[in-house]
Each structure stands twice: as structure tokens, then as C-alpha cells.
Short mmCIF file of C-alpha atoms in Angstrom, two decimals:
data_model
loop_
_atom_site.label_atom_id
_atom_site.label_comp_id
_atom_site.label_asym_id
_atom_site.label_seq_id
_atom_site.Cartn_x
_atom_site.Cartn_y
_atom_site.Cartn_z
CA MET N 1 0.26 0.05 -0.24
CA SER N 2 1.41 3.69 -0.69
CA THR N 3 0.28 4.96 2.45
CA THR N 4 2.99 2.57 4.18
CA LYS N 5 5.52 4.56 1.77
CA LYS N 6 8.06 6.53 3.70
CA ASP N 7 8.75 9.87 1.77
CA ILE N 8 12.52 9.57 0.87
CA ARG N 9 13.38 12.98 1.09
CA ALA N 10 12.73 13.11 4.96
CA LEU N 11 15.75 11.29 5.06
CA THR N 12 19.32 13.14 5.42
CA LYS N 13 21.99 11.69 3.43
CA GLU N 14 24.07 10.02 5.46
CA GLN N 15 20.26 8.10 6.47
CA LEU N 16 20.20 7.28 2.47
CA ARG N 17 23.68 5.80 2.49
CA ASP N 18 22.88 3.64 6.17
CA PHE N 19 19.57 2.40 4.20
CA PHE N 20 21.50 1.50 0.94
CA VAL N 21 24.37 -0.66 2.93
CA ASP N 22 21.68 -2.22 4.91
CA GLN N 23 20.08 -3.55 1.51
CA GLY N 24 23.66 -4.75 0.55
CA ASP N 25 24.79 -2.48 -1.77
CA LYS N 26 27.32 0.33 -1.66
CA ALA N 27 27.02 3.67 0.75
CA PHE N 28 27.60 5.95 -2.44
CA ARG N 29 24.68 5.25 -4.21
CA GLY N 30 22.91 6.85 -1.15
CA ASN N 31 24.76 10.39 -2.36
CA GLN N 32 23.76 9.40 -6.11
CA VAL N 33 20.16 9.35 -5.13
CA TYR N 34 20.53 12.50 -2.44
CA GLU N 35 21.54 14.22 -5.57
CA TRP N 36 19.10 13.20 -7.90
CA LEU N 37 16.47 14.54 -5.22
CA TRP N 38 17.79 17.81 -4.53
CA GLN N 39 20.53 19.18 -6.65
CA LYS N 40 18.42 17.68 -9.92
CA SER N 41 14.88 17.78 -8.34
CA ALA N 42 13.73 14.24 -9.87
CA HIS N 43 10.04 13.87 -9.38
CA SER N 44 10.28 10.07 -9.69
CA PHE N 45 12.61 7.41 -9.15
CA GLU N 46 12.18 6.39 -13.26
CA ALA N 47 14.57 9.67 -13.82
CA MET N 48 17.63 8.41 -12.27
CA THR N 49 19.29 7.09 -14.83
CA ASN N 50 22.55 6.50 -13.80
CA ILE N 51 20.85 3.77 -11.20
CA SER N 52 19.88 0.31 -12.37
CA LYS N 53 16.47 -0.24 -12.67
CA GLU N 54 16.45 -3.11 -10.03
CA THR N 55 17.60 -0.10 -7.73
CA ARG N 56 14.83 1.94 -8.57
CA GLN N 57 12.12 -0.57 -8.73
CA MET N 58 13.73 -1.15 -5.03
CA LEU N 59 13.42 2.63 -4.20
CA GLU N 60 9.55 2.73 -5.84
CA ASP N 61 8.67 -0.32 -3.56
CA ASN N 62 9.92 1.39 -0.26
CA PHE N 63 9.31 5.22 -0.86
CA VAL N 64 7.45 8.15 -2.55
CA ILE N 65 8.41 11.09 -3.52
CA ASN N 66 5.96 13.95 -2.41
CA HIS N 67 6.76 16.19 -5.02
CA ILE N 68 4.93 19.61 -5.63
CA ARG N 69 2.70 20.34 -8.63
CA VAL N 70 2.01 23.71 -10.06
CA ASP N 71 -1.44 23.75 -10.84
CA THR N 72 -2.16 27.01 -12.42
CA MET N 73 0.50 29.75 -13.10
CA GLN N 74 -1.27 33.20 -13.73
CA ARG N 75 1.15 35.87 -15.60
CA SER N 76 0.64 39.60 -14.87
CA ALA N 77 1.02 42.65 -17.49
CA ASP N 78 4.12 43.71 -15.21
CA GLY N 79 5.77 40.48 -15.70
CA THR N 80 4.77 39.04 -11.83
CA ILE N 81 4.25 35.31 -11.73
CA LYS N 82 1.97 33.29 -9.41
CA ASN N 83 1.42 29.79 -8.95
CA ALA N 84 -0.99 28.17 -7.14
CA VAL N 85 0.83 25.17 -6.15
CA GLN N 86 -0.85 21.34 -5.36
CA LEU N 87 0.71 19.65 -2.26
CA HIS N 88 0.55 15.50 -2.19
CA ASP N 89 -2.36 15.97 -0.07
CA GLY N 90 -4.25 17.77 -2.70
CA LEU N 91 -3.86 21.29 -0.36
CA ILE N 92 -3.17 24.35 -2.58
CA VAL N 93 0.09 26.93 -1.35
CA GLU N 94 0.44 30.11 -3.81
CA SER N 95 3.99 31.52 -4.85
CA VAL N 96 5.12 34.17 -6.66
CA LEU N 97 7.76 35.36 -8.93
CA ILE N 98 8.83 39.01 -8.77
CA PRO N 99 10.97 40.23 -11.81
CA THR N 100 12.77 43.83 -11.41
CA LYS N 101 15.66 45.09 -13.59
CA THR N 102 18.23 43.41 -11.70
CA ARG N 103 16.66 40.73 -9.73
CA THR N 104 14.24 37.89 -9.87
CA THR N 105 12.62 37.01 -6.43
CA ALA N 106 10.50 34.17 -5.16
CA CYS N 107 7.85 34.84 -2.89
CA VAL N 108 7.32 31.35 -0.94
CA SER N 109 4.66 29.74 1.57
CA SER N 110 5.46 28.45 4.49
CA GLN N 111 1.75 27.28 5.87
CA VAL N 112 -1.17 26.48 4.23
CA GLY N 113 -3.50 29.27 5.46
CA CYS N 114 -1.95 31.19 8.47
CA SER N 115 -1.77 31.04 12.42
CA LEU N 116 -2.09 34.48 12.90
CA ASP N 117 -5.05 36.90 12.34
CA CYS N 118 -3.81 39.98 10.87
CA ARG N 119 -6.94 41.25 9.84
CA PHE N 120 -5.95 43.15 6.26
CA CYS N 121 -4.65 39.86 5.24
CA ALA N 122 -6.44 37.33 2.74
CA THR N 123 -4.32 34.61 3.93
CA ALA N 124 -5.38 35.02 7.05
CA ARG N 125 -8.88 34.21 6.68
CA LEU N 126 -8.08 30.92 5.96
CA LYS N 127 -7.22 28.54 8.59
CA ARG N 128 -4.30 27.34 9.24
CA MET N 129 -4.85 23.49 7.70
CA ARG N 130 -1.12 22.52 8.37
CA ASN N 131 2.72 23.53 8.12
CA LEU N 132 4.48 23.00 5.00
CA ASN N 133 7.49 20.51 4.77
CA PRO N 134 11.20 21.88 3.81
CA ASP N 135 10.97 19.68 0.28
CA GLU N 136 7.39 21.62 -0.52
CA ILE N 137 9.07 25.05 0.14
CA TYR N 138 12.33 24.03 -1.67
CA ASP N 139 10.29 23.09 -4.31
CA GLN N 140 8.27 26.23 -4.45
CA VAL N 141 12.00 27.82 -4.79
CA VAL N 142 12.94 25.15 -7.96
CA ALA N 143 9.78 26.04 -9.46
CA ILE N 144 10.09 29.82 -9.65
CA ASP N 145 13.50 29.16 -10.29
CA ASN N 146 12.83 27.48 -13.37
CA GLU N 147 10.46 29.86 -14.21
CA SER N 148 12.88 32.83 -13.64
CA ARG N 149 15.08 30.91 -16.45
CA LEU N 150 12.18 30.21 -18.77
CA TYR N 151 10.59 33.72 -18.91
CA HIS N 152 13.31 36.28 -17.54
CA ASN N 153 16.65 34.57 -19.24
CA ARG N 154 17.99 34.56 -15.61
CA PRO N 155 18.47 32.72 -12.70
CA LEU N 156 16.31 33.41 -9.38
CA SER N 157 18.51 36.09 -7.14
CA ASN N 158 16.53 36.21 -4.45
CA ILE N 159 13.66 34.78 -1.98
CA VAL N 160 11.45 36.51 0.72
CA PHE N 161 9.38 34.14 2.87
CA MET N 162 6.27 36.76 2.51
CA GLY N 163 3.72 34.37 1.01
CA MET N 164 1.30 32.63 3.19
CA GLY N 165 1.77 31.61 6.66
CA GLU N 166 4.06 32.54 9.16
CA PRO N 167 7.27 31.59 9.01
CA LEU N 168 8.54 31.26 12.55
CA MET N 169 5.34 29.24 13.56
CA ASN N 170 6.80 26.63 11.32
CA TYR N 171 10.79 27.38 12.64
CA ASN N 172 12.14 23.84 11.99
CA ASN N 173 10.87 23.29 8.87
CA VAL N 174 11.83 26.77 7.36
CA LEU N 175 15.23 26.43 8.65
CA LYS N 176 15.63 23.05 7.59
CA ALA N 177 14.21 24.24 3.83
CA ILE N 178 16.78 27.33 4.20
CA ASP N 179 19.73 24.64 5.08
CA LYS N 180 18.55 22.82 2.05
CA ILE N 181 18.37 25.73 -0.54
CA THR N 182 21.63 27.10 0.37
CA SER N 183 23.60 24.15 0.65
CA ASP N 184 26.08 23.08 -1.86
CA ASP N 185 24.02 19.48 -1.91
CA GLY N 186 20.96 21.36 -3.11
CA LEU N 187 20.37 24.59 -4.84
CA GLY N 188 23.85 26.49 -3.47
CA MET N 189 22.03 29.97 -3.08
CA SER N 190 24.10 32.82 -0.23
CA PRO N 191 21.82 33.12 2.30
CA LYS N 192 22.17 36.82 2.78
CA ARG N 193 19.70 36.73 -0.70
CA ILE N 194 17.15 35.59 1.85
CA VAL N 195 14.73 37.33 4.22
CA VAL N 196 12.42 35.97 6.55
CA SER N 197 9.66 37.97 7.46
CA THR N 198 7.59 37.78 10.25
CA SER N 199 4.63 39.52 12.09
CA GLY N 200 6.82 39.37 14.91
CA VAL N 201 6.93 35.93 17.91
CA PRO N 202 9.58 37.21 20.16
CA LYS N 203 10.74 33.90 21.91
CA MET N 204 11.32 32.61 17.90
CA ILE N 205 12.98 35.91 17.22
CA LYS N 206 15.64 35.21 19.97
CA LYS N 207 15.31 31.81 19.43
CA MET N 208 17.17 32.56 15.13
CA ALA N 209 19.62 34.85 17.29
CA ASP N 210 20.78 32.22 19.31
CA ASP N 211 20.43 29.87 15.89
CA GLU N 212 22.96 32.22 14.33
CA VAL N 213 21.22 32.39 11.45
CA LYS N 214 22.51 33.69 8.49
CA PHE N 215 19.61 35.03 6.54
CA LYS N 216 18.25 38.39 6.74
CA LEU N 217 14.99 39.35 8.92
CA ALA N 218 12.18 41.79 8.40
CA VAL N 219 9.08 41.90 10.73
CA SER N 220 5.74 43.24 9.36
CA LEU N 221 4.97 45.95 11.90
CA HIS N 222 2.34 48.15 10.80
CA SER N 223 2.05 50.52 13.96
CA ALA N 224 4.27 51.35 16.88
CA ILE N 225 1.31 51.81 18.86
CA ASP N 226 -0.05 48.86 21.03
CA GLU N 227 -3.72 50.23 21.00
CA VAL N 228 -3.72 50.32 16.81
CA ARG N 229 -1.62 47.18 16.29
CA THR N 230 -3.83 44.79 18.51
CA THR N 231 -7.00 46.65 16.39
CA ILE N 232 -5.39 45.39 13.08
CA MET N 233 -3.27 42.52 14.06
CA PRO N 234 -5.07 40.96 16.94
CA PHE N 235 -2.03 38.62 18.42
CA ASN N 236 -0.01 41.56 19.22
CA GLU N 237 -2.33 41.27 22.27
CA THR N 238 -0.23 38.04 23.00
CA PHE N 239 2.85 39.53 21.51
CA PRO N 240 3.10 43.48 22.28
CA LEU N 241 5.67 45.82 21.28
CA ALA N 242 7.35 46.01 24.16
CA ASP N 243 8.15 42.10 23.98
CA LEU N 244 8.93 42.27 20.08
CA ARG N 245 11.17 45.52 20.24
CA GLU N 246 13.01 42.92 23.30
CA ALA N 247 13.36 40.44 21.47
CA LEU N 248 14.61 42.63 18.27
CA GLU N 249 17.12 43.99 20.52
CA TYR N 250 18.47 40.60 21.58
CA TRP N 251 18.67 39.98 17.46
CA TYR N 252 20.71 42.77 16.93
CA THR N 253 22.94 42.47 19.91
CA LYS N 254 23.53 39.01 19.07
CA THR N 255 24.23 39.25 15.08
CA LYS N 256 24.58 43.01 14.46
CA ASN N 257 21.96 43.23 11.53
CA ARG N 258 19.94 45.95 10.23
CA ILE N 259 16.40 45.21 10.83
CA THR N 260 13.49 46.23 8.11
CA TYR N 261 10.15 46.80 9.01
CA GLU N 262 7.54 46.27 6.79
CA TYR N 263 4.92 48.46 6.82
CA VAL N 264 1.54 49.49 5.27
CA VAL N 265 -0.07 52.65 5.80
CA TRP N 266 -3.81 52.75 5.91
CA LYS N 267 -6.20 56.06 5.89
CA ASP N 268 -7.60 56.81 9.15
CA ILE N 269 -5.56 53.83 11.11
CA ASN N 270 -2.03 54.82 10.91
CA ASP N 271 -1.57 58.09 8.67
CA LYS N 272 -1.29 60.47 11.68
CA ARG N 273 1.81 62.55 12.96
CA LYS N 274 1.48 60.55 16.33
CA ASP N 275 2.37 57.26 14.23
CA VAL N 276 5.04 58.36 12.38
CA ASP N 277 6.57 59.37 15.87
CA ALA N 278 5.94 55.81 17.16
CA LEU N 279 7.48 54.24 14.66
CA VAL N 280 10.46 56.79 14.72
CA GLN N 281 11.22 56.07 18.83
CA PHE N 282 10.31 51.84 17.72
CA CYS N 283 13.28 52.25 15.10
CA LYS N 284 16.05 53.88 17.10
CA PHE N 285 17.45 50.97 19.57
CA ALA N 286 19.08 49.49 15.79
CA PRO N 287 19.95 50.52 12.68
CA SER N 288 17.01 50.00 10.38
CA LYS N 289 15.11 50.26 7.62
CA VAL N 290 11.50 50.69 6.60
CA ASN N 291 9.63 49.83 3.56
CA LEU N 292 6.25 51.72 3.16
CA ILE N 293 4.12 49.04 1.50
CA GLU N 294 1.29 50.15 -1.19
CA TYR N 295 -1.84 48.58 0.19
CA ASN N 296 -3.51 45.83 -1.99
CA PRO N 297 -7.29 45.82 -1.14
CA ILE N 298 -8.79 41.92 -0.54
CA ASP N 299 -12.30 43.35 -1.81
CA ASP N 300 -14.28 44.89 1.61
CA GLY N 301 -12.79 48.05 1.94
CA GLU N 302 -12.53 47.87 5.37
CA PHE N 303 -9.02 49.24 4.78
CA GLN N 304 -8.13 51.70 2.31
CA GLN N 305 -4.92 52.75 1.21
CA ALA N 306 -3.75 56.64 2.65
CA ASN N 307 -3.21 59.38 0.40
CA SER N 308 0.12 60.45 -0.72
CA GLU N 309 0.65 63.38 1.89
CA ALA N 310 0.66 60.87 4.50
CA ILE N 311 3.08 58.33 2.60
CA ASP N 312 5.06 62.03 1.87
CA MET N 313 5.22 62.54 5.80
CA TYR N 314 6.41 59.07 6.99
CA LYS N 315 9.17 59.58 4.27
CA ASN N 316 10.17 62.68 5.52
CA ILE N 317 10.44 61.90 9.32
CA LEU N 318 11.64 58.66 8.88
CA GLU N 319 14.46 60.47 6.78
CA ALA N 320 15.17 63.11 9.21
CA ASN N 321 15.73 60.92 11.96
CA ASN N 322 18.29 58.83 10.08
CA ILE N 323 15.97 55.95 9.13
CA THR N 324 16.54 54.06 5.50
CA VAL N 325 12.95 54.62 4.16
CA THR N 326 11.82 53.03 0.75
CA ILE N 327 8.21 53.10 -0.67
CA ARG N 328 7.45 49.61 -2.61
CA ARG N 329 5.01 49.68 -5.58
CA SER N 330 3.33 46.47 -5.56
CA ARG N 331 3.25 44.05 -8.35
CA GLY N 332 0.93 41.51 -9.91
CA LYS N 333 -1.67 43.36 -8.43
CA ASP N 334 -3.74 42.01 -11.57
CA ILE N 335 -3.63 38.26 -10.59
CA ASP N 336 -3.94 38.99 -6.89
CA ALA N 337 -0.42 38.23 -6.72
CA ALA N 338 0.67 41.33 -4.45
CA CYS N 339 1.17 41.23 -0.62
CA GLY N 340 -1.76 40.37 1.64
CA GLN N 341 -3.45 38.82 -1.52
CA LEU N 342 -2.73 35.29 -1.56
CA ALA N 343 -5.92 33.85 -0.68
CA ASN N 344 -5.83 30.64 -3.46
CA LYS N 345 -8.57 32.89 -5.67
CA SER N 346 -6.67 31.51 -8.92
#
């Protein structure tokens, strides 16, 4: 029965080597299979052409490769690509390829649905069904790398964990996926080209610092006033700003890495001078960068993009306080691929 077969990509290289030794074969056979699974992203044992038919059949009898499948792909007028990715159990997540003149970025998902409850985000309206496995995260990156080469004539250059889900609520699997992505046995990408974005889980931010991760950190902040942040991100009641700031101070002390804040300005919610002043005070403990992100509506009209005067106010005050600020225009809005819009509507 297929239900008794083990997912072969759950095994380490050492475990694969041991498996072949136990079968009376040579340990290096495990290296060959591992290379097919990760560097070559084989979808089947049949594709492993430098391995005998008997060995491939033995693998087929014992294991399964739970590979993702791009169910539908949508291409935006601006070159953005959104994938609806079907997992082995039929569930769907979405990932996005974002091209610019100088880079192509993969925005990948870490959960089916989301563990948190941000009221402005379409993904948060989906209950969290399960965490993604490391190989399912890895496969999203491979699929987008292939699309980058096919449609933009260059390999993938950057990865952001800003798709569906809260990465720090799937911490172990996210780290295992990044380890594979950055390993010479995998895709060999630099961890400095990877950003993990969190809505703010203090104890996990501290754990990242203790684990001495090499990737970059971004925090989805949106307000530095507790009452306002709790209104738009109710989990802030459990993880208040004081706890988040303490964790970020710890992160900076341990890593000396600049912190990026993702920040949407909404009309009549956080578009006043007091909101900017609170953000400045929150940022001052460490070198930081604020990305002011264009809001992408999710149909009900409760949240509306602030006017340009409010955005200019933020930019001017932040810069006057020596805080780096960029204004990020959203990509892929015509296919619901922009920030906050991923909700399996494709």
C-alpha cells in the first residue's frame, strides 16, 4: 500500500547511505539518490538514469517522492508570475515570482493558511491547515527558478518568506528548507539573499539569534502603538510591542544585522503624525530600514490606502531621523499576487 511508503526526502544523506548499506549495496548509492532528489529535483525514481532498474524498483517499493505540482500559473502584465501549487495531499498554496530589471525574487509560502490573524491580509482569513514540509518549501523555489530562467532568461536571485503563513510558526521546517536551499548539495544560494518575514513572535526571534542564522530578518510591523496594532493584528495582545522590541534588541545584539520593517499606511488608521513619531522611537535602538508598502485591497473596503501626503510625511520624518526608507509599489495586483492578497483565488 502506498500509504506505508516513507517520504524519501525526509531522510538525510547519511540515512540514505545507511539504507543502501542495509540493502547490501554501496553507501555511495545514497549520495547518487540524494543528488537526484535535491540538486536535480527528480520527480520520480524512473528519472534516476545512472541507477540500475532493479535499484529504482526497490526505491519505488519502499519510498515516495511527494513532489509539488504547479496546478495553475498566472502571468501579470508586469511580468509577475503566481503559482497555485498543489501539494501531495491535494491542498493548495501560492508562491510568486517578482521580476525587476536587476533581480528575480521568489515569494514563498510556509504554511497552508496562516497561524495568525492580521485583519488586512487575505491569507489570514484561511484557517491554518498544516505546516509545509521542508521539501515543499524547497520545491516552490525550484519551480520559480525554472520560471525565472524560462521567462526572464536568468536564474532566481532572491527569496522572501512573505507568502502564505507565518514562517516562525513553522520554524524547524523553514530552517531545514533554507539549509537545503543554501547547501552545495541543494541550490547553493547565499543565505544573504534570503529574507524571512515575521509578524513578530518574540521567543522565536530570540531563537533565530541563538541559532546564528545567516539570512535576513524583516518584521511586518504596521504600527508602533499597541492599541492600533492590536486592532489590525489581534495577536499583538499576546505578543505586545514591548516584547517584540526586546526580542529585536536581542537579535541585533547577537547578529549586528540591520532590521527591516514592513509597513502599510492606511487611511484613518495609522496615517497621523503620532503614528510616525511612535515608529521613529521604535526603530531607534538599532540600524533599521522601513519599507512603506502599497496596500492591496482584499474586497471588503474596510482598509484603504492612505493618501500620498501621509506617505510623504512618513518618508520625510523617517529620513530626518536617519532611518532608511523605501516606498514599495506592489507587483502582480491584476492576478491577486501582491502582498496580502494570496488566498487561493486562482
